[in-house]
C-alpha cells in the first residue's frame, strides 16, 4: 500500500510517499481502506519532535489520527461491522497511521460514516469533534441554559465546540479573528469577540465554562470571566495546565470553586456515533478549508503549521 512516511523528526520535507506492507487486522480490529484522512496540529507537532517527551516516535512512522473509508477486512471478535461498511474513526495508536491507503482501527473507536457527509467531510470530524465534545460535556460539564466562551472558535476544535455548545442548549460566545466573525455566528454563536480588537479575558460577562480550544491562555488569565463555580478547560498539555489544575483543586479546599481541566481526547466509537447523529440531523457540520492529495501532504502540514486555518484540512488518500 502507499503511505506518507517519515524517517525522522524535522520539517514537512521529511515526508516520502512509498510502498509499505499492508497490515493485517487482529482481534477487535478493522482494516479500513482509507478514502480520506484529517490533518491536525498534533500531527505536525509529532513530526517536528515537539511532543517527543510525551510521545516518543519509532521510525519509520506514518502519522494521521482521522480517517474515513470502507471496511476491507475484520479481525476476530469484531461483531458490529462488515467488509464494505462506510466508517469514520480516530486511530487509537500513539501516533496515528491514517496517512496511508489502509489502516488498522479498533472497532471500539469506529462508527458508521454519517450519510450526509462525503468521505472527505467525515475525515475532518474525529479528533477535533471528539475533543470538542469531551471538553464541553465531560470536562466542562456544560448543561442546557448555561453560558460558554470558546477561544479559538474558528479552528478545527473550536468550530466544532461552537456548534456543540449550541446543540447542548448553551449560550455560546465565540472568540475569533475579525475575518471569522460572520463564520462563528453562522455556527451558532450568539455573540462574537474579535480577538484582534479585544482581550476576551477582560470581558464584562462571566461564563459557566471557558473552553480554550487554542490552548494559549490559563485559568489565571480567565479568572475574572469565570462564574464562581466556573470551569476553565484547555487543550494544552504539559506541566503548566497540570500545575494550574493542582492549584485550582487546592484552592477549592479553601472556598474557591473555580476549576482548571485539560482535555486529552479519547477515541470512542460511541461518541463518534453521537456526533454522527447530530450531523445527520443537520445540527453539526465540519468546515473544510482545503483538500490535498496524499502526494501534497507536506503542503498540508505547512498550511496547518502556519495557523489561521478556518475549520479543517483534509488529505484525499485512496482514489477509485
Short mmCIF file of C-alpha atoms in Angstrom, two decimals:
data_model
loop_
_atom_site.label_atom_id
_atom_site.label_comp_id
_atom_site.label_asym_id
_atom_site.label_seq_id
_atom_site.Cartn_x
_atom_site.Cartn_y
_atom_site.Cartn_z
CA UNK A 1 0.00 0.00 0.00
CA UNK A 2 1.06 3.62 -0.50
CA UNK A 3 1.74 5.71 2.58
CA UNK A 4 3.26 9.05 3.57
CA UNK A 5 6.22 8.04 5.75
CA UNK A 6 8.76 9.98 7.80
CA UNK A 7 12.11 8.51 8.85
CA UNK A 8 12.97 11.09 11.49
CA UNK A 9 11.94 14.36 13.12
CA UNK A 10 12.00 17.51 11.01
CA UNK A 11 10.06 19.72 8.63
CA UNK A 12 7.34 18.88 6.11
CA UNK A 13 10.04 17.82 3.65
CA UNK A 14 10.61 14.68 5.73
CA UNK A 15 7.59 13.04 4.08
CA UNK A 16 8.15 10.37 1.45
CA UNK A 17 5.38 8.60 -0.46
CA UNK A 18 6.34 4.96 -0.75
CA UNK A 19 5.07 1.40 -0.69
CA UNK A 20 4.80 -0.28 2.71
CA UNK A 21 3.31 -3.56 3.87
CA UNK A 22 -0.47 -3.65 4.33
CA UNK A 23 -1.31 -4.53 7.96
CA UNK A 24 -3.50 -7.46 8.99
CA UNK A 25 -6.49 -7.00 11.30
CA UNK A 26 -6.09 -8.55 14.74
CA UNK A 27 -8.69 -9.21 17.45
CA UNK A 28 -11.17 -6.34 17.73
CA UNK A 29 -9.67 -4.51 14.75
CA UNK A 30 -10.89 -3.38 11.34
CA UNK A 31 -8.72 -2.96 8.27
CA UNK A 32 -10.03 0.21 6.65
CA UNK A 33 -9.35 1.32 3.09
CA UNK A 34 -8.70 5.00 3.73
CA UNK A 35 -10.54 7.35 1.40
CA UNK A 36 -9.53 10.48 3.28
CA UNK A 37 -7.53 11.49 6.35
CA UNK A 38 -7.76 14.59 8.51
CA UNK A 39 -4.80 16.82 9.35
CA UNK A 40 -4.47 18.04 12.93
CA UNK A 41 -1.86 20.24 14.67
CA UNK A 42 -0.78 17.28 16.79
CA UNK A 43 0.39 15.59 13.58
CA UNK A 44 3.00 18.22 12.76
CA UNK A 45 3.94 18.63 16.42
CA UNK A 46 4.83 14.92 16.48
CA UNK A 47 6.64 15.27 13.13
CA UNK A 48 8.76 18.15 14.47
CA UNK A 49 9.57 16.29 17.69
CA UNK A 50 7.76 18.85 19.85
CA UNK A 51 5.98 16.06 21.72
CA UNK A 52 8.86 13.59 21.95
CA UNK A 53 8.86 13.92 25.74
CA UNK A 54 5.32 12.52 25.92
CA UNK A 55 5.02 10.58 22.63
CA UNK A 56 8.48 9.42 21.53
CA UNK A 57 8.37 8.15 17.97
CA UNK A 58 9.73 4.95 16.48
CA UNK A 59 10.71 5.40 12.85
CA UNK A 60 9.72 4.86 10.09
CA UNK A 61 6.43 6.45 11.09
CA UNK A 62 3.03 7.04 9.48
CA UNK A 63 1.07 9.91 11.04
CA UNK A 64 -2.64 10.77 10.93
CA UNK A 65 -5.36 10.14 13.52
CA UNK A 66 -8.50 10.88 11.48
CA UNK A 67 -9.74 8.51 8.80
CA UNK A 68 -12.84 7.81 6.76
CA UNK A 69 -13.22 4.95 4.34
CA UNK A 70 -14.57 1.44 3.85
CA UNK A 71 -14.01 -1.66 5.93
CA UNK A 72 -11.89 -4.05 3.85
CA UNK A 73 -11.46 -6.84 6.42
CA UNK A 74 -12.37 -7.57 10.03
CA UNK A 75 -10.38 -9.34 12.70
CA UNK A 76 -11.57 -11.92 15.22
CA UNK A 77 -14.09 -10.73 17.84
CA UNK A 78 -15.49 -7.96 15.61
CA UNK A 79 -19.29 -8.06 15.56
CA UNK A 80 -20.53 -4.58 14.66
CA UNK A 81 -19.05 -4.07 11.19
CA UNK A 82 -18.73 -5.97 7.93
CA UNK A 83 -16.50 -5.56 4.86
CA UNK A 84 -17.88 -2.79 2.66
CA UNK A 85 -19.25 -0.68 5.53
CA UNK A 86 -18.52 3.05 5.25
CA UNK A 87 -16.96 4.23 8.51
CA UNK A 88 -15.05 7.03 10.18
CA UNK A 89 -12.69 6.62 13.11
CA UNK A 90 -9.95 8.03 15.27
CA UNK A 91 -6.91 5.77 15.03
CA UNK A 92 -6.07 4.71 18.58
CA UNK A 93 -2.31 4.18 18.13
CA UNK A 94 0.16 6.58 19.80
CA UNK A 95 0.95 8.38 16.52
CA UNK A 96 -1.95 7.51 14.22
CA UNK A 97 -1.30 5.82 10.88
CA UNK A 98 -4.02 7.32 8.70
CA UNK A 99 -1.79 8.84 6.00
CA UNK A 100 -1.91 5.54 4.13
CA UNK A 101 -4.16 3.58 1.80
CA UNK A 102 -5.01 1.15 4.62
CA UNK A 103 -5.01 1.46 8.39
CA UNK A 104 -6.00 -0.64 11.38
CA UNK A 105 -8.60 0.87 13.70
CA UNK A 106 -10.22 -0.51 16.82
CA UNK A 107 -13.87 -1.46 16.47
CA UNK A 108 -14.47 0.45 19.72
CA UNK A 109 -13.10 3.64 18.12
CA UNK A 110 -15.16 3.39 14.92
CA UNK A 111 -18.65 4.49 13.89
CA UNK A 112 -20.74 4.40 10.71
CA UNK A 113 -19.97 7.31 8.40
CA UNK A 114 -22.75 9.93 8.58
CA UNK A 115 -24.92 9.62 5.49
CA UNK A 116 -24.91 13.39 4.91
CA UNK A 117 -21.12 13.58 4.61
CA UNK A 118 -18.62 12.76 1.91
CA UNK A 119 -15.55 10.77 2.92
CA UNK A 120 -13.50 13.97 2.94
CA UNK A 121 -16.00 15.68 5.24
CA UNK A 122 -16.21 12.65 7.53
CA UNK A 123 -12.41 12.54 7.85
CA UNK A 124 -12.49 16.09 9.22
CA UNK A 125 -14.54 15.08 12.25
CA UNK A 126 -12.96 12.50 14.59
CA UNK A 127 -10.13 14.04 16.63
CA UNK A 128 -11.39 17.63 16.60
CA UNK A 129 -15.04 16.71 17.07
CA UNK A 130 -14.28 14.29 19.89
CA UNK A 131 -12.02 16.83 21.59
CA UNK A 132 -14.75 19.48 21.49
CA UNK A 133 -17.43 17.08 22.75
CA UNK A 134 -15.35 15.66 25.57
CA UNK A 135 -14.14 19.14 26.56
CA UNK A 136 -17.62 20.64 26.88
CA UNK A 137 -19.68 17.66 28.03
CA UNK A 138 -17.21 15.74 30.18
CA UNK A 139 -14.59 18.22 31.40
CA UNK A 140 -16.74 21.35 31.37
CA UNK A 141 -19.95 19.61 32.49
CA UNK A 142 -21.81 22.06 30.26
CA UNK A 143 -25.58 21.97 30.75
CA UNK A 144 -28.55 23.40 28.90
CA UNK A 145 -29.10 27.06 29.67
CA UNK A 146 -25.51 27.70 30.75
CA UNK A 147 -23.00 30.00 29.06
CA UNK A 148 -19.73 29.01 27.40
CA UNK A 149 -16.94 31.04 25.84
CA UNK A 150 -14.88 29.33 23.15
CA UNK A 151 -11.42 30.74 22.45
CA UNK A 152 -10.05 29.76 19.03
CA UNK A 153 -13.61 29.36 17.79
CA UNK A 154 -12.85 29.27 14.05
CA UNK A 155 -10.25 26.50 14.20
CA UNK A 156 -10.65 22.74 13.93
CA UNK A 157 -11.64 22.02 17.53
CA UNK A 158 -13.17 25.45 18.10
CA UNK A 159 -15.63 25.41 15.21
CA UNK A 160 -16.99 22.08 16.45
CA UNK A 161 -17.17 23.43 20.01
CA UNK A 162 -19.32 26.39 18.96
CA UNK A 163 -21.78 24.07 17.20
CA UNK A 164 -21.80 21.53 20.03
CA UNK A 165 -22.31 24.21 22.66
CA UNK A 166 -25.37 25.40 20.77
CA UNK A 167 -26.58 21.81 20.28
CA UNK A 168 -26.27 21.21 24.03
CA UNK A 169 -28.52 24.21 24.63
CA UNK A 170 -25.86 26.60 25.91
CA UNK A 171 -25.36 30.28 25.11
CA UNK A 172 -22.13 30.43 23.10
CA UNK A 173 -19.71 33.36 22.88
CA UNK A 174 -17.01 32.83 20.25
CA UNK A 175 -13.56 34.42 20.26
CA UNK A 176 -12.01 34.59 16.79
CA UNK A 177 -10.29 36.99 14.41
CA UNK A 178 -12.18 39.73 12.62
CA UNK A 179 -12.47 37.85 9.31
CA UNK A 180 -14.15 34.95 11.12
CA UNK A 181 -16.87 36.84 12.99
CA UNK A 182 -19.63 36.05 10.47
CA UNK A 183 -18.37 32.46 10.30
CA UNK A 184 -18.62 31.77 14.04
CA UNK A 185 -22.04 33.40 14.28
CA UNK A 186 -23.25 31.17 11.46
CA UNK A 187 -22.04 28.19 13.50
CA UNK A 188 -24.37 29.13 16.35
CA UNK A 189 -22.57 31.71 18.48
CA UNK A 190 -24.92 34.34 19.86
CA UNK A 191 -22.01 36.73 20.30
CA UNK A 192 -18.57 37.12 18.78
CA UNK A 193 -15.45 38.75 20.21
CA UNK A 194 -12.82 39.95 17.74
CA UNK A 195 -9.53 38.66 19.16
CA UNK A 196 -7.62 41.28 17.17
CA UNK A 197 -9.51 44.14 18.80
CA UNK A 198 -10.48 42.94 22.29
CA UNK A 199 -8.93 40.94 25.12
CA UNK A 200 -11.65 38.44 25.97
CA UNK A 201 -10.20 37.87 29.45
CA UNK A 202 -11.35 41.37 30.48
CA UNK A 203 -14.90 40.93 29.19
CA UNK A 204 -17.79 42.16 31.35
CA UNK A 205 -19.69 38.87 31.05
CA UNK A 206 -18.96 35.77 33.14
CA UNK A 207 -19.30 32.18 31.95
CA UNK A 208 -20.02 28.75 33.34
CA UNK A 209 -17.34 27.30 31.06
CA UNK A 210 -14.38 28.86 29.27
CA UNK A 211 -13.00 26.46 26.67
CA UNK A 212 -9.56 27.45 25.43
CA UNK A 213 -9.52 25.46 22.20
CA UNK A 214 -6.38 27.35 21.16
CA UNK A 215 -4.59 26.23 24.32
CA UNK A 216 -2.79 29.55 24.75
CA UNK A 217 -4.28 31.04 27.94
CA UNK A 218 -4.62 29.88 31.56
CA UNK A 219 -7.03 29.70 34.47
CA UNK A 220 -5.31 32.74 35.96
CA UNK A 221 -5.90 34.69 32.72
CA UNK A 222 -9.58 33.74 32.70
CA UNK A 223 -10.35 34.02 36.40
CA UNK A 224 -12.32 37.27 36.06
CA UNK A 225 -14.66 35.91 33.37
CA UNK A 226 -15.50 32.64 35.13
CA UNK A 227 -18.52 32.23 37.37
CA UNK A 228 -17.78 31.32 40.98
CA UNK A 229 -18.44 27.67 40.10
CA UNK A 230 -16.89 28.03 36.64
CA UNK A 231 -14.63 25.60 34.84
CA UNK A 232 -11.69 26.50 32.59
CA UNK A 233 -10.96 23.76 30.04
CA UNK A 234 -7.86 23.79 27.85
CA UNK A 235 -6.41 21.70 25.04
CA UNK A 236 -2.89 22.47 26.26
CA UNK A 237 -0.84 19.64 27.72
CA UNK A 238 2.29 19.78 29.84
CA UNK A 239 3.34 21.00 33.28
CA UNK A 240 1.55 24.36 33.03
CA UNK A 241 -2.02 23.00 32.87
CA UNK A 242 -1.15 20.32 35.44
CA UNK A 243 0.07 22.90 37.94
CA UNK A 244 -2.96 25.11 37.23
CA UNK A 245 -5.28 22.18 37.85
CA UNK A 246 -3.49 21.29 41.06
CA UNK A 247 -3.69 24.87 42.29
CA UNK A 248 -7.39 25.13 41.42
CA UNK A 249 -8.12 21.89 43.27
CA UNK A 250 -6.16 23.12 46.28
CA UNK A 251 -7.96 26.47 46.19
CA UNK A 252 -11.25 24.59 46.32
CA UNK A 253 -10.34 23.35 49.78
CA UNK A 254 -10.34 26.95 50.94
CA UNK A 255 -13.60 28.06 49.37
CA UNK A 256 -12.68 29.00 45.79
CA UNK A 257 -14.57 26.71 43.43
CA UNK A 258 -13.22 27.66 40.00
CA UNK A 259 -11.53 24.70 38.36
CA UNK A 260 -9.00 24.09 35.60
CA UNK A 261 -9.05 20.94 33.48
CA UNK A 262 -7.12 19.72 30.44
CA UNK A 263 -8.84 17.65 27.79
CA UNK A 264 -6.85 14.79 26.27
CA UNK A 265 -9.03 13.31 23.57
CA UNK A 266 -10.17 9.71 24.00
CA UNK A 267 -11.01 7.58 20.93
CA UNK A 268 -14.65 6.50 21.22
CA UNK A 269 -16.92 4.93 18.66
CA UNK A 270 -19.86 5.72 20.92
CA UNK A 271 -19.02 9.43 20.96
CA UNK A 272 -18.40 9.40 17.20
CA UNK A 273 -21.82 7.83 16.69
CA UNK A 274 -23.31 10.64 18.81
CA UNK A 275 -21.59 13.22 16.61
CA UNK A 276 -22.81 11.33 13.55
CA UNK A 277 -26.41 11.58 14.72
CA UNK A 278 -26.04 15.34 15.21
CA UNK A 279 -24.54 15.60 11.73
CA UNK A 280 -27.33 13.62 10.08
CA UNK A 281 -29.86 15.75 11.97
CA UNK A 282 -28.29 18.88 10.46
CA UNK A 283 -27.04 20.24 13.80
CA UNK A 284 -23.31 19.77 13.23
CA UNK A 285 -21.17 20.10 10.13
CA UNK A 286 -17.42 20.14 9.51
CA UNK A 287 -15.96 23.07 7.62
CA UNK A 288 -13.06 22.16 5.32
CA UNK A 289 -10.72 24.89 4.18
CA UNK A 290 -8.78 22.76 1.68
CA UNK A 291 -8.42 19.17 0.47
CA UNK A 292 -4.95 17.97 -0.57
CA UNK A 293 -3.83 14.87 -2.46
CA UNK A 294 -1.67 12.45 -0.46
CA UNK A 295 1.29 13.49 -2.62
CA UNK A 296 0.86 17.01 -1.22
CA UNK A 297 0.88 16.00 2.45
CA UNK A 298 3.90 18.26 3.01
CA UNK A 299 1.88 21.25 1.76
CA UNK A 300 -1.00 20.31 4.07
CA UNK A 301 1.36 20.23 7.06
CA UNK A 302 2.94 23.54 6.10
CA UNK A 303 -0.51 25.12 5.82
CA UNK A 304 -1.61 23.77 9.21
CA UNK A 305 1.63 24.86 10.86
CA UNK A 306 1.23 28.43 9.60
CA UNK A 307 -2.01 28.67 11.57
CA UNK A 308 -5.24 30.59 10.98
CA UNK A 309 -6.90 27.65 9.23
CA UNK A 310 -10.67 28.01 9.24
CA UNK A 311 -12.04 24.62 10.23
CA UNK A 312 -10.08 21.62 8.96
CA UNK A 313 -7.60 20.44 6.34
CA UNK A 314 -8.09 17.03 4.75
CA UNK A 315 -5.98 14.69 2.62
CA UNK A 316 -7.59 12.58 -0.11
CA UNK A 317 -5.92 9.17 0.00
CA UNK A 318 -7.48 6.27 -1.94
CA UNK A 319 -8.98 7.08 -5.32
CA UNK A 320 -11.08 4.70 -7.46
#
